PDB file of C-alpha atoms in Angstrom:
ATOM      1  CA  UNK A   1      -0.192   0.255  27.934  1.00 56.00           C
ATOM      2  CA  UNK A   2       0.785   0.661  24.431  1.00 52.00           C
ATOM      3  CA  UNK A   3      -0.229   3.992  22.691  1.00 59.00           C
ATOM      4  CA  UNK A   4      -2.752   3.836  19.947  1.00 66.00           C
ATOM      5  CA  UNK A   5      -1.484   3.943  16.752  1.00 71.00           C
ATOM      6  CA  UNK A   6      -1.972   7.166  14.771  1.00 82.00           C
ATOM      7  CA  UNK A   7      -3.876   7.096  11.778  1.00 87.00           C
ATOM      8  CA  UNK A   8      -2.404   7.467   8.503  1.00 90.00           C
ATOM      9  CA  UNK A   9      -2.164  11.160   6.621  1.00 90.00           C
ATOM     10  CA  UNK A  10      -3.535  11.644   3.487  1.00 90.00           C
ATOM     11  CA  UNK A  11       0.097  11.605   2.161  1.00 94.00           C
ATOM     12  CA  UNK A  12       1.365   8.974   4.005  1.00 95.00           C
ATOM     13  CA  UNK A  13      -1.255   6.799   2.227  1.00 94.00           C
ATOM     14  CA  UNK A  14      -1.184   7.983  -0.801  1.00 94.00           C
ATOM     15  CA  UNK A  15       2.688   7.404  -0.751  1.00 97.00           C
ATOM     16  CA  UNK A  16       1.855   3.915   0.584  1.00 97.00           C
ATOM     17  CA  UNK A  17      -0.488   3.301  -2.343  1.00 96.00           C
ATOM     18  CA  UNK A  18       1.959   4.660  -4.667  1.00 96.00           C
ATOM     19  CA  UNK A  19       4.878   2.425  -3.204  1.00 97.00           C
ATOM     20  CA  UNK A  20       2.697  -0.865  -3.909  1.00 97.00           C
ATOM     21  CA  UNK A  21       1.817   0.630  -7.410  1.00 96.00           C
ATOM     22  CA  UNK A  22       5.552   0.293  -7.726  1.00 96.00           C
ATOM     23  CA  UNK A  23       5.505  -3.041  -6.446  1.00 97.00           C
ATOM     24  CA  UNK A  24       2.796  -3.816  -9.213  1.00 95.00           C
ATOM     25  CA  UNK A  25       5.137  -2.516 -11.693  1.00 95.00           C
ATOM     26  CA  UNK A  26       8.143  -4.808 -10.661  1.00 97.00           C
ATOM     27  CA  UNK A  27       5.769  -7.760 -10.424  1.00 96.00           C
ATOM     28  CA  UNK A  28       5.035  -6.857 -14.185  1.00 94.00           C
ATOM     29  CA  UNK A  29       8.197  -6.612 -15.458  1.00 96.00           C
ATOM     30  CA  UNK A  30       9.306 -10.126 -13.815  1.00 97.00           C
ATOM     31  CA  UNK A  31      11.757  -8.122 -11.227  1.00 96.00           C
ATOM     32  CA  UNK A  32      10.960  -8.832  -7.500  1.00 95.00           C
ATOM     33  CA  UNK A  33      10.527  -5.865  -5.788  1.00 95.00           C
ATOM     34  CA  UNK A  34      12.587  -4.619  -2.697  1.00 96.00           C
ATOM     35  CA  UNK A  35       9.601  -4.497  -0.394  1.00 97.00           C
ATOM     36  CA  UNK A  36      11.637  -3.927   2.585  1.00 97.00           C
ATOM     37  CA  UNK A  37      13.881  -0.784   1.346  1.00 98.00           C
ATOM     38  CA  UNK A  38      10.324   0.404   0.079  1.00 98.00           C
ATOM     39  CA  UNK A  39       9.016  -0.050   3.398  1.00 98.00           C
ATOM     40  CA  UNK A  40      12.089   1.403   5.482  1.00 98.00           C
ATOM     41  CA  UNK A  41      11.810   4.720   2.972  1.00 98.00           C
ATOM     42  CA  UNK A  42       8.248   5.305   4.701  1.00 97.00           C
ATOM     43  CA  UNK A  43       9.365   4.476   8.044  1.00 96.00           C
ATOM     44  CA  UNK A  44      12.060   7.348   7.723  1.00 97.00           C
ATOM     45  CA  UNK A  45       9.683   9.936   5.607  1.00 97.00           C
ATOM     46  CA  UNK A  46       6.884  10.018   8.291  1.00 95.00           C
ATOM     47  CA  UNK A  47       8.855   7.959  11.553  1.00 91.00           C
ATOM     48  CA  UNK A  48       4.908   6.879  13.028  1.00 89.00           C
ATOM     49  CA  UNK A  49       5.121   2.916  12.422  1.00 93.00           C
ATOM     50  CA  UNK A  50       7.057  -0.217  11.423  1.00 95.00           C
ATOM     51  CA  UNK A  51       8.098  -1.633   8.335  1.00 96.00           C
ATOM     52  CA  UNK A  52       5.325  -4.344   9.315  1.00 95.00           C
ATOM     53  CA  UNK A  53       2.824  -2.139   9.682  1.00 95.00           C
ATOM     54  CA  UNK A  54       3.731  -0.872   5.832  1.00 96.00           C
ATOM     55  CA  UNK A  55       3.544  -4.471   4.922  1.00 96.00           C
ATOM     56  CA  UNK A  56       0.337  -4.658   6.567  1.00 95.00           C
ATOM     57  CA  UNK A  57      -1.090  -1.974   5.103  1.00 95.00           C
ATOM     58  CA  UNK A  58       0.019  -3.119   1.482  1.00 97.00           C
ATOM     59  CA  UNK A  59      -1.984  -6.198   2.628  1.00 97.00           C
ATOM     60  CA  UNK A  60      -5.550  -4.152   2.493  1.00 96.00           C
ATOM     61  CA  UNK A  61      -4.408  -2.401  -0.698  1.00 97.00           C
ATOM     62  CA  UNK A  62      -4.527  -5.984  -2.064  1.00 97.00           C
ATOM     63  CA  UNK A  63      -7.984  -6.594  -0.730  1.00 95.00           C
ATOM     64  CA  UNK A  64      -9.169  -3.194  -2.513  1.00 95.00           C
ATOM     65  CA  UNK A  65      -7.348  -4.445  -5.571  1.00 95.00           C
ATOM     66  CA  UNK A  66      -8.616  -7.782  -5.630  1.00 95.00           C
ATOM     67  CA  UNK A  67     -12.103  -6.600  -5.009  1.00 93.00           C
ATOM     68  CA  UNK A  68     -11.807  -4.251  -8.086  1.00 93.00           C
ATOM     69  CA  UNK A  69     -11.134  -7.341 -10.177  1.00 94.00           C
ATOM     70  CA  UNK A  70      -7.838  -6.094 -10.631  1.00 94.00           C
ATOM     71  CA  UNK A  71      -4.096  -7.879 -10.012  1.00 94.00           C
ATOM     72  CA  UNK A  72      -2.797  -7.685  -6.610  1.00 96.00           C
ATOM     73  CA  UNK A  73       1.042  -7.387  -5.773  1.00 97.00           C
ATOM     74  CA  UNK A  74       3.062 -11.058  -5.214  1.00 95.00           C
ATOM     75  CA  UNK A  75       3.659 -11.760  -1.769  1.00 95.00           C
ATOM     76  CA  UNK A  76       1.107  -9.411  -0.233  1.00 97.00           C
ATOM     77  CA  UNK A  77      -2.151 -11.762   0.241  1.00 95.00           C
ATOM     78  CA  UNK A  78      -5.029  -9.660   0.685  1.00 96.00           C
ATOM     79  CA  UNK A  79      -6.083  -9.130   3.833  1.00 90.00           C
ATOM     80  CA  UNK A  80      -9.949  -7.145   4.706  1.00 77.00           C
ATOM     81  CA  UNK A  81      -9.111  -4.539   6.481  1.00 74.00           C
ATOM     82  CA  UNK A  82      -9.499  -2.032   4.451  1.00 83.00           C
ATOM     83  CA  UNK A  83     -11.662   1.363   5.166  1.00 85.00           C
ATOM     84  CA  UNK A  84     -13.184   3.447   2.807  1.00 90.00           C
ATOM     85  CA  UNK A  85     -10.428   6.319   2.287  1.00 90.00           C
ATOM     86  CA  UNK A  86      -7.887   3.801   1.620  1.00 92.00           C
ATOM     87  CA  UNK A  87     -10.875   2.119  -1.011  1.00 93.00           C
ATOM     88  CA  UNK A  88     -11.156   5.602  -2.467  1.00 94.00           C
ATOM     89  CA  UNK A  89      -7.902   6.447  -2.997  1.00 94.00           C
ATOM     90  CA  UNK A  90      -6.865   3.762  -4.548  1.00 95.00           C
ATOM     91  CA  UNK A  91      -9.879   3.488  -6.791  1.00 94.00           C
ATOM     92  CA  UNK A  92      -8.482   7.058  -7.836  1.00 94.00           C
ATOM     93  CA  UNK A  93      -5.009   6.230  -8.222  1.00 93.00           C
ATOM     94  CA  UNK A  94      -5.858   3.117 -10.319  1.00 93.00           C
ATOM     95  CA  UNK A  95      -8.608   5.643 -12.828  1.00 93.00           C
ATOM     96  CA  UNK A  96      -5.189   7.908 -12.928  1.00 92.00           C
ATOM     97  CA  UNK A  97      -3.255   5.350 -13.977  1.00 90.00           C
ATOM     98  CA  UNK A  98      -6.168   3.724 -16.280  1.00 90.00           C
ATOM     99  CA  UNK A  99      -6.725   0.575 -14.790  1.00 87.00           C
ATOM    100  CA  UNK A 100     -10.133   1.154 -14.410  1.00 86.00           C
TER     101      UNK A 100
END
């Protein structure tokens, strides 16, 4: 039986959301991003899941961005999985940065 996954921290998704910001960035400035460094940096900060399940998660932040009306990151399709603490903080993140 494989263990439940944990769910993520408060930092660990804010430094998710952060890390696809940065992807947002690169996308902007016609560079492709290195998803999978960015991805293998979270892996070793908080060692509780897979590069894939990074991926995955940068998946929903597309969802919350695309249901914002605002651009989602290349290569990450949105996928609706998204719960309301991820919604919020990237709702914040985005007012910080003045997106919204």
């Amino acid at each position: 039986v494989m263990a439940k996954p944990t769910p993520y921290g408060d930092s660990e998704l804010r430094d998710t959301i952060l890390t696809y910001f940065r992807f947002l960035e690169s996308d902007a400035a016609g560079v492709r991003p290195a998803k999978e460094a960015a991805y293998r940096v979270l892996v070793e900060k908080y060692g509780v899941r897979s590069t894939g399940s990074y991926e995955s998660k940068c998946q929903n932040i597309s969802s919350v961005m695309e249901s914002l009306g605002l651009p989602y990151a290349k290569g990450l399709k949105p996928r609706g999985n998204a719960g309301a603490k991820l919604r919020l903080l990237i709702t914040g993140i985005a007012h910080e940065r003045g997106l919204i």
